[in-house]
Amino acid sequence: PESLLREAATRLQDRFLFGSDYPFITPQRWLKDFDTLDYFKPEVREKILWRNAQKLLAHTAVGQMTFSS
């Protein structure tokens, strides 16, 4: 609903995470649809797509993993 989008773009912007609903909607399709929404400023898009998950996972074993090439 539109009211949820408005809340996600403002008051709840630090509590929303990207989720594609795969396999019903591919991540590519979700991102394409998300890009068409005018509710979200670039900094809020970054939070929803990446930073909020980064903060959440930092407190878990996944967030403590290191990767090497």
mmCIF file of C-alpha atoms in Angstrom:
data_model
loop_
_atom_site.group_PDB
_atom_site.id
_atom_site.type_symbol
_atom_site.label_atom_id
_atom_site.label_comp_id
_atom_site.label_asym_id
_atom_site.label_seq_id
_atom_site.Cartn_x
_atom_site.Cartn_y
_atom_site.Cartn_z
ATOM 1 C CA PRO A 1 0.000 0.000 0.000
ATOM 2 C CA GLU A 2 1.016 3.570 -0.641
ATOM 3 C CA SER A 3 0.978 4.421 3.069
ATOM 4 C CA LEU A 4 3.582 1.721 3.730
ATOM 5 C CA LEU A 5 5.828 3.105 0.994
ATOM 6 C CA ARG A 6 5.608 6.579 2.542
ATOM 7 C CA GLU A 7 6.489 5.204 5.972
ATOM 8 C CA ALA A 8 9.382 3.161 4.549
ATOM 9 C CA ALA A 9 10.750 6.284 2.884
ATOM 10 C CA THR A 10 10.589 8.335 6.080
ATOM 11 C CA ARG A 11 9.948 7.097 9.601
ATOM 12 C CA LEU A 12 10.850 3.430 8.993
ATOM 13 C CA GLN A 13 13.793 3.892 6.621
ATOM 14 C CA ASP A 14 16.237 2.329 9.103
ATOM 15 C CA ARG A 15 14.073 -0.781 9.531
ATOM 16 C CA PHE A 16 13.447 -1.931 5.955
ATOM 17 C CA LEU A 17 15.556 -4.513 4.092
ATOM 18 C CA PHE A 18 15.744 -5.568 0.464
ATOM 19 C CA GLY A 19 13.927 -8.811 -0.289
ATOM 20 C CA SER A 20 13.157 -10.049 -3.785
ATOM 21 C CA ASP A 21 10.552 -12.766 -3.021
ATOM 22 C CA TYR A 22 12.626 -15.099 -5.206
ATOM 23 C CA PRO A 23 11.691 -17.379 -7.003
ATOM 24 C CA PHE A 24 8.369 -15.616 -7.579
ATOM 25 C CA ILE A 25 10.072 -12.312 -8.396
ATOM 26 C CA THR A 26 13.711 -12.259 -9.476
ATOM 27 C CA PRO A 27 16.092 -9.808 -7.801
ATOM 28 C CA GLN A 28 16.531 -8.084 -11.176
ATOM 29 C CA ARG A 29 12.772 -7.583 -11.529
ATOM 30 C CA TRP A 30 12.451 -6.342 -7.952
ATOM 31 C CA LEU A 31 15.245 -3.800 -8.441
ATOM 32 C CA LYS A 32 13.721 -2.638 -11.728
ATOM 33 C CA ASP A 33 10.359 -2.087 -10.035
ATOM 34 C CA PHE A 34 12.004 -0.437 -7.018
ATOM 35 C CA ASP A 35 13.784 2.019 -9.322
ATOM 36 C CA THR A 36 10.424 3.243 -10.634
ATOM 37 C CA LEU A 37 9.241 4.355 -7.181
ATOM 38 C CA ASP A 38 9.585 8.075 -6.517
ATOM 39 C CA TYR A 39 9.215 7.800 -2.744
ATOM 40 C CA PHE A 40 12.837 7.056 -1.924
ATOM 41 C CA LYS A 41 15.752 9.493 -1.848
ATOM 42 C CA PRO A 42 19.110 8.011 -2.912
ATOM 43 C CA GLU A 43 20.343 7.734 0.685
ATOM 44 C CA VAL A 44 17.174 5.851 1.704
ATOM 45 C CA ARG A 45 17.515 3.502 -1.287
ATOM 46 C CA GLU A 46 21.058 2.737 -0.133
ATOM 47 C CA LYS A 47 19.798 1.894 3.358
ATOM 48 C CA ILE A 48 17.076 -0.427 2.078
ATOM 49 C CA LEU A 49 19.286 -2.144 -0.493
ATOM 50 C CA TRP A 50 22.434 -2.489 1.585
ATOM 51 C CA ARG A 51 23.228 -0.510 4.734
ATOM 52 C CA ASN A 52 20.371 -1.779 6.930
ATOM 53 C CA ALA A 53 21.344 -5.391 6.209
ATOM 54 C CA GLN A 54 24.988 -4.557 6.824
ATOM 55 C CA LYS A 55 24.135 -3.153 10.273
ATOM 56 C CA LEU A 56 21.928 -6.132 11.114
ATOM 57 C CA LEU A 57 24.441 -8.760 10.007
ATOM 58 C CA ALA A 58 27.356 -7.031 11.734
ATOM 59 C CA HIS A 59 26.006 -8.459 14.991
ATOM 60 C CA THR A 60 25.979 -12.056 13.732
ATOM 61 C CA ALA A 61 28.524 -14.682 12.755
ATOM 62 C CA VAL A 62 27.873 -13.796 9.104
ATOM 63 C CA GLY A 63 28.996 -10.233 9.779
ATOM 64 C CA GLN A 64 32.227 -11.490 11.333
ATOM 65 C CA MET A 65 33.239 -13.536 8.281
ATOM 66 C CA THR A 66 36.265 -12.512 6.274
ATOM 67 C CA PHE A 67 36.754 -13.252 2.614
ATOM 68 C CA SER A 68 39.983 -13.560 0.698
ATOM 69 C CA SER A 69 40.615 -13.818 -2.999
#
